[in-house]
Amino acid sequence: MSQKTRTIKTIRIDVDKCNGCRACELICSAFHAVPRYSSNNPERARIRVLYDPLRDIYVPVYAGAYAAAECAGRDRYTIDGKEYAECAFCRASCSSRDIFKEPDSGLPLKCDMCEADPPLAEPMCVQWCLAEALTYEERQEEGAAEPALGEIEIGLEALAARHGWQKLVDTVARLAQKDGTPMDAAKP
Amino acid sequence: MRYAETGFDLEVDLTRGNIERVATDPRLTRLHLGGLGINARILWDRVPPEVEPFSPENLLIFGAGLLVGTPAVGCNRTIVSTFSPQTRLMAYSIMGGFWAPELKYAGYDRVILRGRAAELVYLWIHNDRVEIRDAAHLQGKGAVETAELIRQELREPKAQVAAIGLAGENRVYFASIEQGRSSASRGGIGAVMGDKRLKAIAVRGTRDVHIARPDIFLELVSEVLQYIEVRRNHPIPGVMPILAGLGSPQEMVVHDEKWHTENFSWGNSRHRRKDFWTEEIEKKWTATLESMRTRLISCHNCPMKCAATISVPGQPTYMMKCFSKLTYTMAAMSDLEFGLRIAQLATEHGVDAFSAPQVMAFALELYEAGILTDQDFPGMPADNEGRFYWLLDRIVRREGIGDVLANGTHWAAREIGRGAEEYAHNNIKKHEQLPLKLGMLNPIYFLMYSTGEKINITQIEGNFPQAPFATREEREAFARDWIHVPDERFKQWFVDWELRGERSIPHYPPVDATCEIVNWQEQMHYIDDSIGMCAGLSSFPLKPPYHIHNLPTLISAGAGFDLDEAGLTQIARRNRTLVRAVNIRRGLRREDEKPPADHWRKRFPELETRLLDEYYRYKGWNADGIPTEESLRELSLDDVADDFLQRGILTAGGEARGEATSAQPPAPGE
Ligand code: SF4
Ligand code: SF4
Ligand code: SF4
C-alpha cells in the first residue's frame, strides 16, 4: 500500500453538552434513506445516543467496524462517579448487542461520515446538533491509503464472516434463480 | 403507501383482553390531519354523551400527531383524549418527550383503549408484538419508578413509558400521565387511565416513517433549524425573559422569576406580592436551581431544552418542565427549594402541577376560615410546608379529607358546603386555572379564557403579544419583521395598541379585531395539536419558526396531499368546531363560558356580552355557543348537524332551542 496524505475526519463528542434530543439519530437515518430523506427510523442511524436520564448518562456513540465475534471480555467505565453500561463507549456492530444493525436484515451499520457527492460541509448529525455536543474537524495526515468499502461491501463482508463466502455466493445465485431472473438480465 | 402517518391504529379492549391492528381511512387525515382532530372524531363517533368518564365505554386515546416521527423539529406530541371526571367534558392533554415518536416507529398513529381490566395491567407495544401484561407488582409505585421497572423487566432500555402513579390508580380527578420529562396533566386523564386499571403503556419501535416529498420537507425543516439558532442570539427586546425566546417556555433555564413571582398570585391564587423579587431571593433561588439542576434536557428532535433533570439531596432524581417549577412554591408561600422537593413526590404520584397545589392551598384556606376543622386534619403538622406534604399524601391515597379534595376544588367545595364554594374561586368549567389575578379586563384574554376548551390559557394564547409595548417606535420595530400574522391588519392593531388612553384595554383592540386575534392564536394551537407540533416552537411564543405561511407546505410535503393556507385554516376550523360539538352534546353552553369572577378587578359586563356575541358569530356558532347547521355543513360535519337536529340541540332553520342569553344588538363603534 502506498504512502499518501489522508484527510482525517473527526467528530468531537462533548457528552456534557448533550441534551438527549436524538436529532442526530433521526437525521442520520433520513440522510441514508433511499431516496434521501424519504424515510426516518432512528434504528437505522449510524449514531445512537446511550441515554439514561435519571443517572445523567448521555453518550452519543458512532457506528464503527463490524465485529464478527464479541470481545473475550467486557468493559465497564465509571467516570465522575457515574457507572456506564457495559460496552457503552464501544463503536462496534457486534453480536452481543442490538445497536448498529439494520432492523430488517440485521446487517451491520457503519458511520460513513455522510459521504456524498458533492461533499457536505459538515456531517448531518453535526449540523443538527445545535447543542454543540457534536463538532466536526478535518486535518491532513500522512499514512497508508486504504480502499474505502461501500455499504454493500460492508454488508457482504459481515455476512461472509458469519456464513462463509461459498455459502453466500451459493445463496445469492439460488435466490436470483428463484426470482426467475437470470443474473445477467439484472444489468441494464 | 401512507406518508407521515403509519395508517394503523391499535385498538385495545381491556375488558376482553383483545388487541387489534386496524387500518385507518386516509380520508380522515385530509379532513382532520391527526392528533387532536382525529381523536375528537373518534370520540364523537364512538362515545355517546351519556357515557360517564369512569366507565368501560369511555375511550382513552393516545394519539401521535400527523408529522411526529419525521425530521420536523419539535414535532413530538402525544395527544391524550378522553372524557374528564372533573369537567365532564372532553379532555385533551398533550405531552412532549419521546413517546409519540416511538409509537410511530412501532407502526401506529394512535392507541385506542376501551373497557376496564379486571386487575391492574400494563400494555407493551413492540412493533407487531403487543401484549397486555400483569402489573400487580407495580401497584402503588410512582410513575417514574414504574417506567424504570418496566424497562428493566422487559430488558428494553430504549422503551418509552407513559405511566400513572398513585393518584391515577386512585382516580384523583387531577391525576396526570407521566412520561419521564413530560406529562399529560390537565383534565384528570390519569384518573381515567386508573379507572381502566392501566398502569402504563410501554412502546418500542424500529419501523420507518415515510416522507412524501423529502427535498421540500428537508429544506423547510433546515430553515426552521437555522431560524432557531438565529433567535437564540436575538431575543425579542422589550418583553420579560420568558417571552423573549422560543420554547414552551424555558422555565428551567431562566433564573429571573421577577415576573412570575410578582404578577402571579400566591396561596390559593390570592395574594400578589409586588416587591417580592429581591436581590437576596434571586441569589438564593439561583443557587438552589444551580445546585439541583443536573442537566437541561430536550424532547425528541428539539434543541430547546425546556426541561431539566433535578436531583434534590436525599430524594430520587426526576425531571421537571414548565411552570411546575413555581406552582408548589407559590401555593405554599414557600421558596424554590420546597417547590423542587415536593414536585419530586408529586411527579411520582402523578398529579397536575396547576391543580394539585391550588387544591391544597384551598384546603388550608377552608381550615383558616373554620369551614374545615382540626377533625378534618387529624395529625396535620403545624407548618405550611409540612401541611402540603401531609395533604398531598392524603389526596393521592384518597384518605379522610383527601378523598374529598381529590375531586378538585369545584366538587370538593360542593361536597363540603358551608360556604366553601366561595373558596373554589379560580375555576373555569370546574377546573383550576393559572393563579393570576389582574386589574383591567383584557378583551383578548376574556375571550380566550371564556371559550377555551383546552382548559389552560397557555394552550390557547401565544402569537400576539400579551400587552402593548410602551412606545409606538417599539411596536413598529416589532411589527417590521412580523411575517407570522395572517395579514397586515394584525400589525396595525398591534402598532395602534397603547398602554393607556383611548386605544388601550378594555376597548382596544376593538371587538372585531379581538375576535380575529383570538381566533388566530387558537387556530395555531389547533394546527399544532393535530400535527403533533410543540406549541413552544409554533403557537405559543412570539415570532416562532412555524407559522400559518410555512405549515401548509410542511404538511403537504410530509403527508403527500396538497394543502394551502385556506385549506389548513379550514381544517383547523373543522377540528375546533368538532371539539366544541363533542362538548355541546355533553351539555356545554354559553353559561359555562366565563372566566373566574375575580380574574380582573375591573369588569365590563356589556362589553363582555358583546365580545362573546361577536366571537360566537365570527366562529359560526349561535348565541348559545352552539355551531350552527350552516357552519357545520360548510365544514363537512353533516353528521354532527344531523345529530344536533335530531337531538333538538339545533332546530331546523337555524335557531337553537331555549338559548339566546343575549339578544342585544352590538353597540355602535366602541
Ligand atoms: S443531537 Fe446533539 S444534543 Fe441531541 S442527542 Fe444528539 S448529540 Fe445529544
Ligand atoms: S456522520 Fe453522518 S453517517 Fe455518521 S453518524 Fe453522523 S449523520 Fe450518520
Ligand atoms: S420547545 Fe421545549 S417543550 Fe417543546 S419540544 Fe422543544 S424541548 Fe420540548
PDB file of N, CA and C in Angstrom, chain B residues 499-568:
ATOM      1  N   LEU B 499     -50.743  51.548  25.926  1.00  0.00           N
ATOM      2  CA  LEU B 499     -50.872  51.139  27.325  1.00  0.00           C
ATOM      3  C   LEU B 499     -51.990  51.899  28.040  1.00  0.00           C
ATOM      4  N   ARG B 500     -52.175  53.147  27.642  1.00  0.00           N
ATOM      5  CA  ARG B 500     -53.196  53.982  28.275  1.00  0.00           C
ATOM      6  C   ARG B 500     -53.967  54.750  27.216  1.00  0.00           C
ATOM      7  N   GLY B 501     -55.084  55.348  27.634  1.00  0.00           N
ATOM      8  CA  GLY B 501     -55.825  56.208  26.719  1.00  0.00           C
ATOM      9  C   GLY B 501     -56.869  55.447  25.923  1.00  0.00           C
ATOM     10  N   GLU B 502     -57.305  56.090  24.839  1.00  0.00           N
ATOM     11  CA  GLU B 502     -58.426  55.560  24.073  1.00  0.00           C
ATOM     12  C   GLU B 502     -58.137  54.192  23.460  1.00  0.00           C
ATOM     13  N   ARG B 503     -56.891  54.049  23.004  1.00  0.00           N
ATOM     14  CA  ARG B 503     -56.567  52.787  22.336  1.00  0.00           C
ATOM     15  C   ARG B 503     -55.884  51.824  23.292  1.00  0.00           C
ATOM     16  N   SER B 504     -56.535  51.599  24.418  1.00  0.00           N
ATOM     17  CA  SER B 504     -55.973  50.635  25.361  1.00  0.00           C
ATOM     18  C   SER B 504     -57.090  49.713  25.823  1.00  0.00           C
ATOM     19  N   ILE B 505     -56.705  48.670  26.569  1.00  0.00           N
ATOM     20  CA  ILE B 505     -57.723  47.758  27.079  1.00  0.00           C
ATOM     21  C   ILE B 505     -58.626  48.517  28.042  1.00  0.00           C
ATOM     22  N   PRO B 506     -59.883  48.210  28.176  1.00  0.00           N
ATOM     23  CA  PRO B 506     -60.598  47.067  27.596  1.00  0.00           C
ATOM     24  C   PRO B 506     -61.195  47.329  26.216  1.00  0.00           C
ATOM     25  N   HIS B 507     -61.153  48.605  25.731  1.00  0.00           N
ATOM     26  CA  HIS B 507     -61.899  48.868  24.488  1.00  0.00           C
ATOM     27  C   HIS B 507     -61.043  48.781  23.233  1.00  0.00           C
ATOM     28  N   TYR B 508     -59.771  48.534  23.413  1.00  0.00           N
ATOM     29  CA  TYR B 508     -58.910  48.296  22.270  1.00  0.00           C
ATOM     30  C   TYR B 508     -58.083  47.050  22.555  1.00  0.00           C
ATOM     31  N   PRO B 509     -57.859  46.187  21.619  1.00  0.00           N
ATOM     32  CA  PRO B 509     -58.362  46.177  20.243  1.00  0.00           C
ATOM     33  C   PRO B 509     -59.899  46.139  20.204  1.00  0.00           C
ATOM     34  N   PRO B 510     -60.486  46.746  19.162  1.00  0.00           N
ATOM     35  CA  PRO B 510     -61.939  46.738  19.044  1.00  0.00           C
ATOM     36  C   PRO B 510     -62.475  45.309  18.941  1.00  0.00           C
ATOM     37  N   VAL B 511     -63.774  45.186  19.157  1.00  0.00           N
ATOM     38  CA  VAL B 511     -64.364  43.851  19.250  1.00  0.00           C
ATOM     39  C   VAL B 511     -64.058  42.985  18.025  1.00  0.00           C
ATOM     40  N   ASP B 512     -64.215  43.559  16.828  1.00  0.00           N
ATOM     41  CA  ASP B 512     -63.992  42.715  15.636  1.00  0.00           C
ATOM     42  C   ASP B 512     -62.538  42.266  15.539  1.00  0.00           C
ATOM     43  N   ALA B 513     -61.610  43.177  15.873  1.00  0.00           N
ATOM     44  CA  ALA B 513     -60.188  42.804  15.835  1.00  0.00           C
ATOM     45  C   ALA B 513     -59.890  41.763  16.910  1.00  0.00           C
ATOM     46  N   THR B 514     -60.474  41.947  18.085  1.00  0.00           N
ATOM     47  CA  THR B 514     -60.265  40.992  19.168  1.00  0.00           C
ATOM     48  C   THR B 514     -60.677  39.579  18.732  1.00  0.00           C
ATOM     49  N   CYS B 515     -61.806  39.501  18.065  1.00  0.00           N
ATOM     50  CA  CYS B 515     -62.274  38.187  17.599  1.00  0.00           C
ATOM     51  C   CYS B 515     -61.231  37.540  16.686  1.00  0.00           C
ATOM     52  N   GLU B 516     -60.682  38.347  15.785  1.00  0.00           N
ATOM     53  CA  GLU B 516     -59.723  37.773  14.829  1.00  0.00           C
ATOM     54  C   GLU B 516     -58.407  37.388  15.502  1.00  0.00           C
ATOM     55  N   ILE B 517     -57.988  38.202  16.452  1.00  0.00           N
ATOM     56  CA  ILE B 517     -56.733  37.907  17.155  1.00  0.00           C
ATOM     57  C   ILE B 517     -56.870  36.613  17.958  1.00  0.00           C
ATOM     58  N   VAL B 518     -57.992  36.500  18.663  1.00  0.00           N
ATOM     59  CA  VAL B 518     -58.228  35.282  19.455  1.00  0.00           C
ATOM     60  C   VAL B 518     -58.310  34.076  18.533  1.00  0.00           C
ATOM     61  N   ASN B 519     -59.033  34.243  17.452  1.00  0.00           N
ATOM     62  CA  ASN B 519     -59.208  33.137  16.525  1.00  0.00           C
ATOM     63  C   ASN B 519     -57.877  32.689  15.933  1.00  0.00           C
ATOM     64  N   TRP B 520     -57.044  33.660  15.579  1.00  0.00           N
ATOM     65  CA  TRP B 520     -55.731  33.324  15.012  1.00  0.00           C
ATOM     66  C   TRP B 520     -54.888  32.513  16.022  1.00  0.00           C
ATOM     67  N   GLN B 521     -54.830  33.008  17.249  1.00  0.00           N
ATOM     68  CA  GLN B 521     -53.998  32.333  18.241  1.00  0.00           C
ATOM     69  C   GLN B 521     -54.501  30.919  18.500  1.00  0.00           C
ATOM     70  N   GLU B 522     -55.821  30.808  18.627  1.00  0.00           N
ATOM     71  CA  GLU B 522     -56.395  29.496  18.901  1.00  0.00           C
ATOM     72  C   GLU B 522     -56.171  28.549  17.722  1.00  0.00           C
ATOM     73  N   GLN B 523     -56.350  29.076  16.530  1.00  0.00           N
ATOM     74  CA  GLN B 523     -56.188  28.275  15.327  1.00  0.00           C
ATOM     75  C   GLN B 523     -54.796  27.654  15.245  1.00  0.00           C
ATOM     76  N   MET B 524     -53.779  28.442  15.604  1.00  0.00           N
ATOM     77  CA  MET B 524     -52.416  27.921  15.529  1.00  0.00           C
ATOM     78  C   MET B 524     -52.236  26.747  16.496  1.00  0.00           C
ATOM     79  N   HIS B 525     -52.852  26.847  17.664  1.00  0.00           N
ATOM     80  CA  HIS B 525     -52.769  25.718  18.596  1.00  0.00           C
ATOM     81  C   HIS B 525     -53.475  24.480  18.048  1.00  0.00           C
ATOM     82  N   TYR B 526     -54.618  24.702  17.425  1.00  0.00           N
ATOM     83  CA  TYR B 526     -55.346  23.540  16.880  1.00  0.00           C
ATOM     84  C   TYR B 526     -54.564  22.870  15.755  1.00  0.00           C
ATOM     85  N   ILE B 527     -53.806  23.650  14.989  1.00  0.00           N
ATOM     86  CA  ILE B 527     -52.959  23.040  13.948  1.00  0.00           C
ATOM     87  C   ILE B 527     -51.849  22.226  14.615  1.00  0.00           C
ATOM     88  N   ASP B 528     -51.172  22.848  15.564  1.00  0.00           N
ATOM     89  CA  ASP B 528     -50.099  22.143  16.273  1.00  0.00           C
ATOM     90  C   ASP B 528     -50.585  20.823  16.860  1.00  0.00           C
ATOM     91  N   ASP B 529     -51.744  20.880  17.491  1.00  0.00           N
ATOM     92  CA  ASP B 529     -52.232  19.699  18.203  1.00  0.00           C
ATOM     93  C   ASP B 529     -52.657  18.588  17.253  1.00  0.00           C
ATOM     94  N   SER B 530     -52.853  18.930  16.002  1.00  0.00           N
ATOM     95  CA  SER B 530     -53.213  17.892  15.044  1.00  0.00           C
ATOM     96  C   SER B 530     -51.980  17.288  14.376  1.00  0.00           C
ATOM     97  N   ILE B 531     -50.946  18.099  14.196  1.00  0.00           N
ATOM     98  CA  ILE B 531     -49.741  17.531  13.577  1.00  0.00           C
ATOM     99  C   ILE B 531     -48.737  17.071  14.637  1.00  0.00           C
ATOM    100  N   GLY B 532     -48.994  17.410  15.918  1.00  0.00           N
ATOM    101  CA  GLY B 532     -48.098  16.964  16.987  1.00  0.00           C
ATOM    102  C   GLY B 532     -46.934  17.905  17.220  1.00  0.00           C
ATOM    103  N   MET B 533     -47.091  19.139  16.746  1.00  0.00           N
ATOM    104  CA  MET B 533     -46.019  20.119  16.918  1.00  0.00           C
ATOM    105  C   MET B 533     -46.043  20.672  18.334  1.00  0.00           C
ATOM    106  N   CYS B 534     -44.859  20.890  18.901  1.00  0.00           N
ATOM    107  CA  CYS B 534     -44.798  21.531  20.206  1.00  0.00           C
ATOM    108  C   CYS B 534     -45.185  22.995  20.058  1.00  0.00           C
ATOM    109  N   ALA B 535     -46.107  23.436  20.910  1.00  0.00           N
ATOM    110  CA  ALA B 535     -46.512  24.841  20.895  1.00  0.00           C
ATOM    111  C   ALA B 535     -45.306  25.757  21.110  1.00  0.00           C
ATOM    112  N   GLY B 536     -44.298  25.266  21.817  1.00  0.00           N
ATOM    113  CA  GLY B 536     -43.129  26.066  22.141  1.00  0.00           C
ATOM    114  C   GLY B 536     -42.317  26.509  20.932  1.00  0.00           C
ATOM    115  N   LEU B 537     -42.551  25.888  19.775  1.00  0.00           N
ATOM    116  CA  LEU B 537     -41.873  26.335  18.562  1.00  0.00           C
ATOM    117  C   LEU B 537     -42.868  26.873  17.553  1.00  0.00           C
ATOM    118  N   SER B 538     -44.123  26.976  17.980  1.00  0.00           N
ATOM    119  CA  SER B 538     -45.127  27.332  16.987  1.00  0.00           C
ATOM    120  C   SER B 538     -46.193  28.265  17.551  1.00  0.00           C
ATOM    121  N   SER B 539     -47.193  27.744  18.198  1.00  0.00           N
ATOM    122  CA  SER B 539     -48.320  28.600  18.577  1.00  0.00           C
ATOM    123  C   SER B 539     -48.102  29.395  19.856  1.00  0.00           C
ATOM    124  N   PHE B 540     -47.130  29.050  20.665  1.00  0.00           N
ATOM    125  CA  PHE B 540     -47.008  29.728  21.957  1.00  0.00           C
ATOM    126  C   PHE B 540     -46.116  30.971  21.969  1.00  0.00           C
ATOM    127  N   PRO B 541     -44.913  30.936  21.434  1.00  0.00           N
ATOM    128  CA  PRO B 541     -44.048  32.120  21.565  1.00  0.00           C
ATOM    129  C   PRO B 541     -44.323  33.191  20.507  1.00  0.00           C
ATOM    130  N   LEU B 542     -43.732  34.329  20.700  1.00  0.00           N
ATOM    131  CA  LEU B 542     -43.788  35.385  19.702  1.00  0.00           C
ATOM    132  C   LEU B 542     -42.817  35.040  18.579  1.00  0.00           C
ATOM    133  N   LYS B 543     -43.244  35.264  17.365  1.00  0.00           N
ATOM    134  CA  LYS B 543     -42.413  35.049  16.178  1.00  0.00           C
ATOM    135  C   LYS B 543     -41.738  33.673  16.147  1.00  0.00           C
ATOM    136  N   PRO B 544     -42.540  32.638  16.115  1.00  0.00           N
ATOM    137  CA  PRO B 544     -41.993  31.272  16.120  1.00  0.00           C
ATOM    138  C   PRO B 544     -41.498  30.851  14.731  1.00  0.00           C
ATOM    139  N   PRO B 545     -40.719  29.760  14.686  1.00  0.00           N
ATOM    140  CA  PRO B 545     -40.246  29.271  13.393  1.00  0.00           C
ATOM    141  C   PRO B 545     -41.359  28.701  12.509  1.00  0.00           C
ATOM    142  N   TYR B 546     -42.398  28.144  13.110  1.00  0.00           N
ATOM    143  CA  TYR B 546     -43.513  27.616  12.319  1.00  0.00           C
ATOM    144  C   TYR B 546     -44.676  28.597  12.386  1.00  0.00           C
ATOM    145  N   HIS B 547     -45.345  28.781  11.277  1.00  0.00           N
ATOM    146  CA  HIS B 547     -46.471  29.712  11.251  1.00  0.00           C
ATOM    147  C   HIS B 547     -47.406  29.352  10.105  1.00  0.00           C
ATOM    148  N   ILE B 548     -48.474  30.115   9.990  1.00  0.00           N
ATOM    149  CA  ILE B 548     -49.520  29.756   9.022  1.00  0.00           C
ATOM    150  C   ILE B 548     -49.003  29.793   7.580  1.00  0.00           C
ATOM    151  N   HIS B 549     -47.897  30.489   7.343  1.00  0.00           N
ATOM    152  CA  HIS B 549     -47.414  30.570   5.959  1.00  0.00           C
ATOM    153  C   HIS B 549     -46.472  29.425   5.568  1.00  0.00           C
ATOM    154  N   ASN B 550     -45.825  28.793   6.536  1.00  0.00           N
ATOM    155  CA  ASN B 550     -44.976  27.659   6.127  1.00  0.00           C
ATOM    156  C   ASN B 550     -45.541  26.291   6.528  1.00  0.00           C
ATOM    157  N   LEU B 551     -46.509  26.275   7.443  1.00  0.00           N
ATOM    158  CA  LEU B 551     -47.053  24.979   7.852  1.00  0.00           C
ATOM    159  C   LEU B 551     -47.785  24.230   6.725  1.00  0.00           C
ATOM    160  N   PRO B 552     -48.512  24.919   5.848  1.00  0.00           N
ATOM    161  CA  PRO B 552     -49.167  24.151   4.780  1.00  0.00           C
ATOM    162  C   PRO B 552     -48.153  23.378   3.923  1.00  0.00           C
ATOM    163  N   THR B 553     -47.028  24.009   3.607  1.00  0.00           N
ATOM    164  CA  THR B 553     -46.003  23.324   2.805  1.00  0.00           C
ATOM    165  C   THR B 553     -45.423  22.144   3.579  1.00  0.00           C
ATOM    166  N   LEU B 554     -45.167  22.366   4.859  1.00  0.00           N
ATOM    167  CA  LEU B 554     -44.600  21.293   5.677  1.00  0.00           C
ATOM    168  C   LEU B 554     -45.536  20.085   5.685  1.00  0.00           C
ATOM    169  N   ILE B 555     -46.806  20.357   5.901  1.00  0.00           N
ATOM    170  CA  ILE B 555     -47.774  19.262   5.997  1.00  0.00           C
ATOM    171  C   ILE B 555     -47.926  18.562   4.643  1.00  0.00           C
ATOM    172  N   SER B 556     -48.014  19.352   3.575  1.00  0.00           N
ATOM    173  CA  SER B 556     -48.228  18.672   2.294  1.00  0.00           C
ATOM    174  C   SER B 556     -46.978  17.938   1.841  1.00  0.00           C
ATOM    175  N   ALA B 557     -45.798  18.502   2.104  1.00  0.00           N
ATOM    176  CA  ALA B 557     -44.576  17.781   1.735  1.00  0.00           C
ATOM    177  C   ALA B 557     -44.413  16.522   2.574  1.00  0.00           C
ATOM    178  N   GLY B 558     -44.838  16.583   3.808  1.00  0.00           N
ATOM    179  CA  GLY B 558     -44.714  15.423   4.682  1.00  0.00           C
ATOM    180  C   GLY B 558     -45.731  14.345   4.351  1.00  0.00           C
ATOM    181  N   ALA B 559     -46.999  14.760   4.250  1.00  0.00           N
ATOM    182  CA  ALA B 559     -48.078  13.775   4.161  1.00  0.00           C
ATOM    183  C   ALA B 559     -48.495  13.476   2.729  1.00  0.00           C
ATOM    184  N   GLY B 560     -48.055  14.340   1.778  1.00  0.00           N
ATOM    185  CA  GLY B 560     -48.285  13.993   0.383  1.00  0.00           C
ATOM    186  C   GLY B 560     -49.640  14.365  -0.178  1.00  0.00           C
ATOM    187  N   PHE B 561     -50.338  15.300   0.434  1.00  0.00           N
ATOM    188  CA  PHE B 561     -51.523  15.820  -0.259  1.00  0.00           C
ATOM    189  C   PHE B 561     -51.430  17.334  -0.289  1.00  0.00           C
ATOM    190  N   ASP B 562     -52.046  17.924  -1.300  1.00  0.00           N
ATOM    191  CA  ASP B 562     -51.904  19.368  -1.465  1.00  0.00           C
ATOM    192  C   ASP B 562     -52.697  20.111  -0.417  1.00  0.00           C
ATOM    193  N   LEU B 563     -52.076  21.152   0.085  1.00  0.00           N
ATOM    194  CA  LEU B 563     -52.722  21.924   1.136  1.00  0.00           C
ATOM    195  C   LEU B 563     -52.192  23.348   1.065  1.00  0.00           C
ATOM    196  N   ASP B 564     -53.111  24.317   1.040  1.00  0.00           N
ATOM    197  CA  ASP B 564     -52.666  25.712   1.078  1.00  0.00           C
ATOM    198  C   ASP B 564     -53.182  26.349   2.376  1.00  0.00           C
ATOM    199  N   GLU B 565     -52.917  27.642   2.540  1.00  0.00           N
ATOM    200  CA  GLU B 565     -53.309  28.297   3.793  1.00  0.00           C
ATOM    201  C   GLU B 565     -54.802  28.216   4.039  1.00  0.00           C
ATOM    202  N   ALA B 566     -55.557  28.426   2.960  1.00  0.00           N
ATOM    203  CA  ALA B 566     -57.014  28.377   3.127  1.00  0.00           C
ATOM    204  C   ALA B 566     -57.448  26.983   3.556  1.00  0.00           C
ATOM    205  N   GLY B 567     -56.834  25.987   2.948  1.00  0.00           N
ATOM    206  CA  GLY B 567     -57.183  24.602   3.278  1.00  0.00           C
ATOM    207  C   GLY B 567     -56.845  24.266   4.717  1.00  0.00           C
ATOM    208  N   LEU B 568     -55.662  24.706   5.146  1.00  0.00           N
ATOM    209  CA  LEU B 568     -55.246  24.402   6.513  1.00  0.00           C
ATOM    210  C   LEU B 568     -56.122  25.149   7.526  1.00  0.00           C
TER     211      LEU B 568
END
